[in-house]
mmCIF file of N, CA and C in Angstrom:
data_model
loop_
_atom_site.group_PDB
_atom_site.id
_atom_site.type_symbol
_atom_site.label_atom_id
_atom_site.label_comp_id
_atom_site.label_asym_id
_atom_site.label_seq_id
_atom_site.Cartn_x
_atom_site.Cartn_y
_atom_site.Cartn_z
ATOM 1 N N UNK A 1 83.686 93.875 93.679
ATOM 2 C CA UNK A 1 83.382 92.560 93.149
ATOM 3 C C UNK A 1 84.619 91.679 93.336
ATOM 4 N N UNK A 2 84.139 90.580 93.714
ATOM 5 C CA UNK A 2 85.357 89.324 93.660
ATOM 6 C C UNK A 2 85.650 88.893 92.517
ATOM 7 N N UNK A 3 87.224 88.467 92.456
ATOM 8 C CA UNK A 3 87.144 87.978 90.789
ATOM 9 C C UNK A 3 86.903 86.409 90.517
ATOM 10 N N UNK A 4 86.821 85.749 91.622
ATOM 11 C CA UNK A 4 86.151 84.204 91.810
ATOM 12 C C UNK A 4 84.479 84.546 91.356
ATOM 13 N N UNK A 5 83.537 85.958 91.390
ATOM 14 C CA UNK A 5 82.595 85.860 91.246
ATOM 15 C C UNK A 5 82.367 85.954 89.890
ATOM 16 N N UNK A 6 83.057 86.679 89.405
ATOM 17 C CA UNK A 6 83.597 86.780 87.944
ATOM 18 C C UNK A 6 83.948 85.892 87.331
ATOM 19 N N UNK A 7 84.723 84.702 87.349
ATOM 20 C CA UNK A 7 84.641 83.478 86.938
ATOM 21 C C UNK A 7 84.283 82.636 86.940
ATOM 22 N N UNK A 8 82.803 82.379 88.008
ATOM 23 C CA UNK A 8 81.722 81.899 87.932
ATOM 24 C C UNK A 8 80.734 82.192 87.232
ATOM 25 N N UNK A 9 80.715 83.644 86.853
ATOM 26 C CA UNK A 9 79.863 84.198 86.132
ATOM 27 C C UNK A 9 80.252 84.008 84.615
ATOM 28 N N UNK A 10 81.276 83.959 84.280
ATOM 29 C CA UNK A 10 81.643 84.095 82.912
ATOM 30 C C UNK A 10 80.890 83.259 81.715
ATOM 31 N N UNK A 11 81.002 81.866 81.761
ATOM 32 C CA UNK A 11 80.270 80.914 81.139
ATOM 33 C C UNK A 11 78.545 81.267 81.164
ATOM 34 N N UNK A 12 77.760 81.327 82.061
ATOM 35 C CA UNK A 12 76.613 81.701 82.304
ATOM 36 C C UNK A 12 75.899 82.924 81.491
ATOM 37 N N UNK A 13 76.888 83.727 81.465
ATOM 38 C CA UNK A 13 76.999 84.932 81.127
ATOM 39 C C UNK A 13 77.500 84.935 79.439
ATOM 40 N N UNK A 14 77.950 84.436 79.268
ATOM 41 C CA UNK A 14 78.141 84.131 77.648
ATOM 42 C C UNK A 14 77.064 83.445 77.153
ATOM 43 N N UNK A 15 76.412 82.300 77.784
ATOM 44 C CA UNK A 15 75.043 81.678 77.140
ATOM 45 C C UNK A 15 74.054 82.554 77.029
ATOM 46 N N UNK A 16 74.089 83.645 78.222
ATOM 47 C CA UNK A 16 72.706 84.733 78.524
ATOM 48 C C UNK A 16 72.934 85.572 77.366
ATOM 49 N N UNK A 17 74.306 85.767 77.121
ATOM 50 C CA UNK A 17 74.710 86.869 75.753
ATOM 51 C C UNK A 17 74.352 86.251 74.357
ATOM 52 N N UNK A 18 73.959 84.821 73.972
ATOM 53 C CA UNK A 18 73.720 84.178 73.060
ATOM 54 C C UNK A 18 71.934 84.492 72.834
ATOM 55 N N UNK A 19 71.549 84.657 73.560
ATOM 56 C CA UNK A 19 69.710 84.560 73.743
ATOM 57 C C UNK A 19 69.406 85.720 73.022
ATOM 58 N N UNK A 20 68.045 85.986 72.391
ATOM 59 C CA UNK A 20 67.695 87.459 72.049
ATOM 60 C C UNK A 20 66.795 87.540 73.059
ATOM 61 N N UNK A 21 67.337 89.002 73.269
ATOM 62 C CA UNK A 21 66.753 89.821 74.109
ATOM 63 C C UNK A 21 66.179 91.505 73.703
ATOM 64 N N UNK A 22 65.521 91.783 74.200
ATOM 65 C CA UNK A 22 65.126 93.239 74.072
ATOM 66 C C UNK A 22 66.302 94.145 74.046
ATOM 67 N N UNK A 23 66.627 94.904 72.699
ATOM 68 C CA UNK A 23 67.715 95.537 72.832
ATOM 69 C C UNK A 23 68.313 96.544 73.677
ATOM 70 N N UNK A 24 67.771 97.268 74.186
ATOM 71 C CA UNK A 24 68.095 97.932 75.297
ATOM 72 C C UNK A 24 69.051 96.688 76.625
ATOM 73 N N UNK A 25 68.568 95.799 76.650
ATOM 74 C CA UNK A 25 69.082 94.792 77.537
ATOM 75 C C UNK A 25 69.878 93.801 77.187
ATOM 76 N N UNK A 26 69.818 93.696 75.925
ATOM 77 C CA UNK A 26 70.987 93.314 75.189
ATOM 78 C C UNK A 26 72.051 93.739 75.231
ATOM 79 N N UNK A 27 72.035 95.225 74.910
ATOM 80 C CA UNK A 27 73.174 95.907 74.564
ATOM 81 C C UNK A 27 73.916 96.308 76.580
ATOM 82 N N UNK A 28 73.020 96.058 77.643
ATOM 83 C CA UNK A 28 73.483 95.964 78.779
ATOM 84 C C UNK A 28 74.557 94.915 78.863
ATOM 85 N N UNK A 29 73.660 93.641 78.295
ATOM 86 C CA UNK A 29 74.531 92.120 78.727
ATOM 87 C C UNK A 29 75.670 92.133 77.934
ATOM 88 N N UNK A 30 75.628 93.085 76.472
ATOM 89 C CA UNK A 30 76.913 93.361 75.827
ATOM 90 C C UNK A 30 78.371 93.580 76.803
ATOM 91 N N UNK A 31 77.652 94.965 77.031
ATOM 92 C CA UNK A 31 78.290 95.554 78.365
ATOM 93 C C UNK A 31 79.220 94.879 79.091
ATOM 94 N N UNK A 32 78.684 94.547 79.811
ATOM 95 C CA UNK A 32 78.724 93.383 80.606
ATOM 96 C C UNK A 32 79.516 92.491 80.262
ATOM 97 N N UNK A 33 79.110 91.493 79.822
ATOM 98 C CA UNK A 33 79.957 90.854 78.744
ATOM 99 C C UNK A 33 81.378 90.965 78.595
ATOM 100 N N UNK A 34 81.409 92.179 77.964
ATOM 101 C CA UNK A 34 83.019 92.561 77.628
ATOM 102 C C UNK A 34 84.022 93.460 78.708
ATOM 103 N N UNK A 35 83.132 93.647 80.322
ATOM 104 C CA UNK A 35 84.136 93.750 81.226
ATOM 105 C C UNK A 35 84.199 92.575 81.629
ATOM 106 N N UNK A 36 83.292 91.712 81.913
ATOM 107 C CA UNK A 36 83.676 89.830 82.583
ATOM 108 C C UNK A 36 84.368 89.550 81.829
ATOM 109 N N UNK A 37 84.679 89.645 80.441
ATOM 110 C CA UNK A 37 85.698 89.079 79.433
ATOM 111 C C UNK A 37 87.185 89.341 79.942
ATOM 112 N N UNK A 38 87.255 90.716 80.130
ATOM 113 C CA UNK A 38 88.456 91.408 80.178
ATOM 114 C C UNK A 38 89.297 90.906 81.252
ATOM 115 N N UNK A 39 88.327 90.912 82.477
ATOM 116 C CA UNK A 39 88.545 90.107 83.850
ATOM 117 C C UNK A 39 89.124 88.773 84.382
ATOM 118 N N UNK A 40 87.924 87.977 83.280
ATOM 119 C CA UNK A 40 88.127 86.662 83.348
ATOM 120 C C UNK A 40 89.681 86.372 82.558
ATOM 121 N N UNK A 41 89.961 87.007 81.340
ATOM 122 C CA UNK A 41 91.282 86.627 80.527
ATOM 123 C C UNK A 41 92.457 87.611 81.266
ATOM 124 N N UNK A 42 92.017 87.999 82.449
ATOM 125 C CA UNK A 42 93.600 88.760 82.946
ATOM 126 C C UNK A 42 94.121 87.261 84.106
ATOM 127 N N UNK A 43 92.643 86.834 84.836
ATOM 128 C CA UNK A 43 92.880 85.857 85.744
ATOM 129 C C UNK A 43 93.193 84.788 85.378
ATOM 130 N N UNK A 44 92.925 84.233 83.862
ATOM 131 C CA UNK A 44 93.464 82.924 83.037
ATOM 132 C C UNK A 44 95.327 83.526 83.158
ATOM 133 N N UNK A 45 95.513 84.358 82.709
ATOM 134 C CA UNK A 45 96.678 85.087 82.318
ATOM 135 C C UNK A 45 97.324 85.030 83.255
ATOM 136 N N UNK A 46 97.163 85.086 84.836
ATOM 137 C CA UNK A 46 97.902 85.276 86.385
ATOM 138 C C UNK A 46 97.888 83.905 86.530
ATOM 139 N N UNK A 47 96.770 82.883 86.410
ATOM 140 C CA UNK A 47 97.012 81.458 86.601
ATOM 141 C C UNK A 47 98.040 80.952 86.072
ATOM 142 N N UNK A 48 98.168 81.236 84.352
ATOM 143 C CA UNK A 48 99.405 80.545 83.987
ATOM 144 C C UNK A 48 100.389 81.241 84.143
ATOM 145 N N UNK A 49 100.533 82.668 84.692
ATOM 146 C CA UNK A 49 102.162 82.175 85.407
ATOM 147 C C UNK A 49 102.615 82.089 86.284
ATOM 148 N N UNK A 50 101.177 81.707 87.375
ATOM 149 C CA UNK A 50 101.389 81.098 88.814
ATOM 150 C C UNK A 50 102.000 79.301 88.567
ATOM 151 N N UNK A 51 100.940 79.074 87.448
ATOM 152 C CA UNK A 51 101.793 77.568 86.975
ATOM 153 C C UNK A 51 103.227 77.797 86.266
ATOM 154 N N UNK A 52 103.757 78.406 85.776
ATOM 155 C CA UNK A 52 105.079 78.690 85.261
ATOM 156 C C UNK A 52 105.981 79.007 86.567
ATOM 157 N N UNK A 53 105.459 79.795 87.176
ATOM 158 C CA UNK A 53 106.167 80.562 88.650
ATOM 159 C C UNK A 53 106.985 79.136 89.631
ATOM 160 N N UNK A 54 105.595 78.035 89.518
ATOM 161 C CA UNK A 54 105.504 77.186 90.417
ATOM 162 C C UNK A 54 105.856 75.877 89.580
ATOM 163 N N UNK A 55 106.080 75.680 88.751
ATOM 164 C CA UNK A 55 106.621 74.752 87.691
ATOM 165 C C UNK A 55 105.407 73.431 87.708
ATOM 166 N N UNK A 56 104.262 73.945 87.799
ATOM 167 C CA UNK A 56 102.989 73.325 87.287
ATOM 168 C C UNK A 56 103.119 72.635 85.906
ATOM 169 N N UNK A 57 102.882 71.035 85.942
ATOM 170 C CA UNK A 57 102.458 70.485 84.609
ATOM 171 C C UNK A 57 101.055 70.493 84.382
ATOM 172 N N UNK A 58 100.684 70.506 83.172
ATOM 173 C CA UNK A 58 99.176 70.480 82.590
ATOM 174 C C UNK A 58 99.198 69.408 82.107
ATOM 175 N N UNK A 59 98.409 68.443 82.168
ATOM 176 C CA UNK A 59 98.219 67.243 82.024
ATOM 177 C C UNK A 59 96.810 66.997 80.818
ATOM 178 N N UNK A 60 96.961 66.262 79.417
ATOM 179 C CA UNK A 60 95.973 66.487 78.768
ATOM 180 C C UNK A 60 94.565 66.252 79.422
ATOM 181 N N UNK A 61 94.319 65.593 80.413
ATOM 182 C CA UNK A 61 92.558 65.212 80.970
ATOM 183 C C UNK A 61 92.596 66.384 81.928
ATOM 184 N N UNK A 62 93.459 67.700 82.047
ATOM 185 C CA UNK A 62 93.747 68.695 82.707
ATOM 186 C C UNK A 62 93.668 69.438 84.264
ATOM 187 N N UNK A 63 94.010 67.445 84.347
ATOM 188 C CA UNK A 63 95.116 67.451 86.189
ATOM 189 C C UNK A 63 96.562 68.388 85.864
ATOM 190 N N UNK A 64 96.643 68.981 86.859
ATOM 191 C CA UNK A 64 97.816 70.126 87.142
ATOM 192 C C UNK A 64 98.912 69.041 88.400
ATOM 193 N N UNK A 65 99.857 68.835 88.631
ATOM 194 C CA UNK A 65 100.943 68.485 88.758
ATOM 195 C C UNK A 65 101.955 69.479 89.226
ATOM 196 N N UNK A 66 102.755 69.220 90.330
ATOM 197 C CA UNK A 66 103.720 69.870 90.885
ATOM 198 C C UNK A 66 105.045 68.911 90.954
ATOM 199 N N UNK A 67 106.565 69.704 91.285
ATOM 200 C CA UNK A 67 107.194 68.674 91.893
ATOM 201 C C UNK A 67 107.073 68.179 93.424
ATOM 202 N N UNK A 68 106.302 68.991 93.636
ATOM 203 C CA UNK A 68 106.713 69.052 95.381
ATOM 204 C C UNK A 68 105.394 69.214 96.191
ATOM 205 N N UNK A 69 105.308 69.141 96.822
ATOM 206 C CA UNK A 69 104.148 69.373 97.707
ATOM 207 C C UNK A 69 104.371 70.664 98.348
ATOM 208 N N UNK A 70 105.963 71.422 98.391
ATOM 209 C CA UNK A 70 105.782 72.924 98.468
ATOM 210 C C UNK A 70 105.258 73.741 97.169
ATOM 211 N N UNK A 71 105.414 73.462 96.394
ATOM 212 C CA UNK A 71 105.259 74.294 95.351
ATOM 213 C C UNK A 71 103.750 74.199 95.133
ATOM 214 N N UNK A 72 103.271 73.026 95.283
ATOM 215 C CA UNK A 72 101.771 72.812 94.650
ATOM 216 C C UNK A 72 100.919 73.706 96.407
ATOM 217 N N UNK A 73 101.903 74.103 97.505
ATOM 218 C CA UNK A 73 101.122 74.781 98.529
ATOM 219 C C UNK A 73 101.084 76.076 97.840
ATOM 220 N N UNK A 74 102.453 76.534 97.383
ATOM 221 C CA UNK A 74 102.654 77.732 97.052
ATOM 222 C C UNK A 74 101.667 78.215 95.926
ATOM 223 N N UNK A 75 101.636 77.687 95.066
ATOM 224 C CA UNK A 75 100.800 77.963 93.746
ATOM 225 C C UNK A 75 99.516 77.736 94.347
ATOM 226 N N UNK A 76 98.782 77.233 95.743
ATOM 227 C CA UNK A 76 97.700 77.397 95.811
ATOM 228 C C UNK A 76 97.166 78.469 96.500
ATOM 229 N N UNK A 77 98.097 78.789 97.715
ATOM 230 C CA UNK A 77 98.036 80.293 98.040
ATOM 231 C C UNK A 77 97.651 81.075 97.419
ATOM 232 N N UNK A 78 98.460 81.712 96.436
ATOM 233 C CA UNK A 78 99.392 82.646 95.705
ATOM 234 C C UNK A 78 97.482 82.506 94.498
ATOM 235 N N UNK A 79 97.188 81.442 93.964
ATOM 236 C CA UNK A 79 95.836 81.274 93.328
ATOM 237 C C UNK A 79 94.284 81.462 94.244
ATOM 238 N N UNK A 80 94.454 81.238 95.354
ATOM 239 C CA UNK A 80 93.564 82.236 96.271
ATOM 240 C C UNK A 80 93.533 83.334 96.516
ATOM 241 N N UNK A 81 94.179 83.966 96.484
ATOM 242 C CA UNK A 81 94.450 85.384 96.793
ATOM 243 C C UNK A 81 94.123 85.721 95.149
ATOM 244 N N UNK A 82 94.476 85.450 94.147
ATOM 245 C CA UNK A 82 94.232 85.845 93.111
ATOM 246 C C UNK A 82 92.792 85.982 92.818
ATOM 247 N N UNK A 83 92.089 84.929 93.211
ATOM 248 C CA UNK A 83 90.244 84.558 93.073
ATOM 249 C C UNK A 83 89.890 85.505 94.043
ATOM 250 N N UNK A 84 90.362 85.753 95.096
ATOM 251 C CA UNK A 84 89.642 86.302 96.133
ATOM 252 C C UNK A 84 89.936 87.841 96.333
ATOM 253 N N UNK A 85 90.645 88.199 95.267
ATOM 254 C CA UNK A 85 91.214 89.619 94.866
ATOM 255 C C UNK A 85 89.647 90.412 94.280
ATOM 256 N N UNK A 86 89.731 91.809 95.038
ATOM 257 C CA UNK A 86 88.795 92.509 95.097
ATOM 258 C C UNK A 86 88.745 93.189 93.021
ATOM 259 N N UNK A 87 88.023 93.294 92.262
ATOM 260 C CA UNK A 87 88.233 93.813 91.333
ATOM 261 C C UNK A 87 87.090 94.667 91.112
ATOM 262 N N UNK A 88 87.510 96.325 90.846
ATOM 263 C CA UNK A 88 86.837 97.448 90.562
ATOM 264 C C UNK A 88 85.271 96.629 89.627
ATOM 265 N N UNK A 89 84.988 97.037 89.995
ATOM 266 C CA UNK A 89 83.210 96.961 89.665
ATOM 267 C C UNK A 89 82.162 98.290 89.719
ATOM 268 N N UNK A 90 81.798 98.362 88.169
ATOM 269 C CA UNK A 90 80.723 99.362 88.666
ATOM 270 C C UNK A 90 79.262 99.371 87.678
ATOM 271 N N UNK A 91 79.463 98.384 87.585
ATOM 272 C CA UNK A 91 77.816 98.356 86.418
ATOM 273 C C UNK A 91 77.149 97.519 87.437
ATOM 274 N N UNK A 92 75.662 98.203 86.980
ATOM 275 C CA UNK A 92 74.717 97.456 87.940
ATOM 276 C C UNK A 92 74.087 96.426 87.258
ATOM 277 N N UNK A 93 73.560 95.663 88.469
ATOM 278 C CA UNK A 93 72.887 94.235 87.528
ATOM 279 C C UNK A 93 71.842 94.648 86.260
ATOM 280 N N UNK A 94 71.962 93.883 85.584
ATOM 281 C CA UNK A 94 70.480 93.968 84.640
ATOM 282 C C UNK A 94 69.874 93.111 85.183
ATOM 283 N N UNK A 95 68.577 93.877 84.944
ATOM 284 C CA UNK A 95 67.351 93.045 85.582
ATOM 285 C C UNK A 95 66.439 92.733 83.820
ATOM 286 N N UNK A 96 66.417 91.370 84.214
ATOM 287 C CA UNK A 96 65.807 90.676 82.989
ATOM 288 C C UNK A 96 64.285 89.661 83.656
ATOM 289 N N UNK A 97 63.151 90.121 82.922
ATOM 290 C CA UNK A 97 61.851 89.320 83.637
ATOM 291 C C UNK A 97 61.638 88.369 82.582
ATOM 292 N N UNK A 98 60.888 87.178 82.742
ATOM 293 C CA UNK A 98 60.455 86.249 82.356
ATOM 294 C C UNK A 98 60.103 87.011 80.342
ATOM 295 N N UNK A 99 59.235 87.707 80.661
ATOM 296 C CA UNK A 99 58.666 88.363 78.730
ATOM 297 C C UNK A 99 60.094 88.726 78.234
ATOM 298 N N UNK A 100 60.943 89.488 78.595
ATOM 299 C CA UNK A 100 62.654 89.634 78.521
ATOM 300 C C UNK A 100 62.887 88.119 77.613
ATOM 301 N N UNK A 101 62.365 87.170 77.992
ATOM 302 C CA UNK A 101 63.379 85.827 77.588
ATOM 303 C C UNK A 101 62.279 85.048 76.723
ATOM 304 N N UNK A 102 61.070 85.090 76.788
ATOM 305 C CA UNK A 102 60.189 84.524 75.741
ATOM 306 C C UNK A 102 59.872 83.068 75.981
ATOM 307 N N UNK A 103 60.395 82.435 75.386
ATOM 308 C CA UNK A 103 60.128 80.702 75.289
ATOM 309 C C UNK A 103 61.797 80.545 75.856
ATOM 310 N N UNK A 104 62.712 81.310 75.718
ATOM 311 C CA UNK A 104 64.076 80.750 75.957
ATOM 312 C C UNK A 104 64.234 80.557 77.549
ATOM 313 N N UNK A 105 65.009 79.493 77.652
ATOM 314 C CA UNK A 105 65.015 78.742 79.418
ATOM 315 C C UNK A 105 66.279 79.376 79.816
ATOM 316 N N UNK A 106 66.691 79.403 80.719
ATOM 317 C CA UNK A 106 68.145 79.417 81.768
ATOM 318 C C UNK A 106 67.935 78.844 82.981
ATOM 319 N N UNK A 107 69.533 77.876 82.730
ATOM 320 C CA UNK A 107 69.279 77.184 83.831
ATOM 321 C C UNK A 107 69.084 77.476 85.411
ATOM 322 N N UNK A 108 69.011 76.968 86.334
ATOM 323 C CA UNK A 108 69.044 77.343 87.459
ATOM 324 C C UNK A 108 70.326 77.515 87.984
ATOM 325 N N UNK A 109 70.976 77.392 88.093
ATOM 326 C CA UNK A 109 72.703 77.130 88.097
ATOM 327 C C UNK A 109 73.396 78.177 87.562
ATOM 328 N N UNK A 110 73.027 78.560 86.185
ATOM 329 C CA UNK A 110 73.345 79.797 85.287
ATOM 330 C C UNK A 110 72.586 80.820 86.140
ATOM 331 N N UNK A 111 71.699 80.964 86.677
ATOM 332 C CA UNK A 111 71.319 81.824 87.439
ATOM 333 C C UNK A 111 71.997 82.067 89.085
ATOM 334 N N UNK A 112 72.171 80.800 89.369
ATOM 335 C CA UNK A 112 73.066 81.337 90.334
ATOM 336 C C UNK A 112 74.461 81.817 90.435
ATOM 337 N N UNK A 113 75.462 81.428 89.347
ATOM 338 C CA UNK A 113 76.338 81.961 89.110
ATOM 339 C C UNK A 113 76.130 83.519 88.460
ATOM 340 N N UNK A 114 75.187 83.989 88.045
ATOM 341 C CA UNK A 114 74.716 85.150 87.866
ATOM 342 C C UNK A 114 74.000 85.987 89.063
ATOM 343 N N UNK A 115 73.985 85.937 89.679
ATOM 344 C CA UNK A 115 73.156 86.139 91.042
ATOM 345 C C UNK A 115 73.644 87.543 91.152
ATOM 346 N N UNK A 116 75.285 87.918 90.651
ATOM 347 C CA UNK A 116 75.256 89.682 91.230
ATOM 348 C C UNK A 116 75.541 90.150 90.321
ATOM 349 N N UNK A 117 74.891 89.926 88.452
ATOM 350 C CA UNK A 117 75.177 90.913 87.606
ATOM 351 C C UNK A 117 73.593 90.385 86.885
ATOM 352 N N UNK A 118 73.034 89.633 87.143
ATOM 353 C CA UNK A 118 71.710 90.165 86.402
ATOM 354 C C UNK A 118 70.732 89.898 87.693
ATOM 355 N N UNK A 119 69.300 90.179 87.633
ATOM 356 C CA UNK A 119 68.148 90.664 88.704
ATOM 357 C C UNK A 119 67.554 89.443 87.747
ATOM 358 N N UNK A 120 66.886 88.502 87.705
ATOM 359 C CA UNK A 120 65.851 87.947 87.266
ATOM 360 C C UNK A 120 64.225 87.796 88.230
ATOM 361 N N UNK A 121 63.254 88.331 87.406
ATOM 362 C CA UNK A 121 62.255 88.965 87.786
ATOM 363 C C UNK A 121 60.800 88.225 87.054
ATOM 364 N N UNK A 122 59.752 88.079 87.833
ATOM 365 C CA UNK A 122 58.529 87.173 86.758
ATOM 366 C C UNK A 122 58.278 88.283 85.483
#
């Protein structure tokens, strides 16, 4: 698994964890859940001290800022390779069908950022 796929997934994946679901599939998206968690807060964690590394300002409307136009290359490198870093994966998607979700909606969008950890099915 990519960890750019993983941080697309994260948000999506926290709303899907808010829904009731059939517990058996619940307790999957639990699962779930709390390895994308683990993932997503190691790659928040490498960002900021690619911005520390690279002397990145954070700006309150949260434009990022360099001194240099080397540094803001460097810190973008160095943040690709980080997204595009392979990370151990081994749970399979849950597959969740339409009766799974009841009257509750997900968006289309939330589904595509979910596309390789849940199966959605009629």
């Amino acid at each position: 698994m990519v960890q750019s796929k993983i941080n697309k997934a994260y948000q999506a994946l926290s709303k899907l964890s808010e829904m009731s679901l059939p517990i058996k599939k619940a307790r999957l998206i639990y699962l779930m859940m709390r390895e994308v968690e683990r993932h997503f807060q190691f790659s928040v964690q490498e960002e900021k001290k690619l911005l520390d590394e690279f002397k990145g300002t954070v700006h309150e409307d949260g434009r990022v800022s360099f001194d240099d136009a080397e540094a803001y290359m460097g810190f973008q490198t160095r943040l690709m390779e980080l997204v595009d870093s392979e990370v151990e994966w081994d749970l399979p998607p849950v597959v969740i069908s339409e009766n799974d979700l009841g009257s509750q909606s997900i968006s289309a969008s939330d589904m595509l950022a979910l596309e390789d950890f849940v199966l959605f099915t009629e």
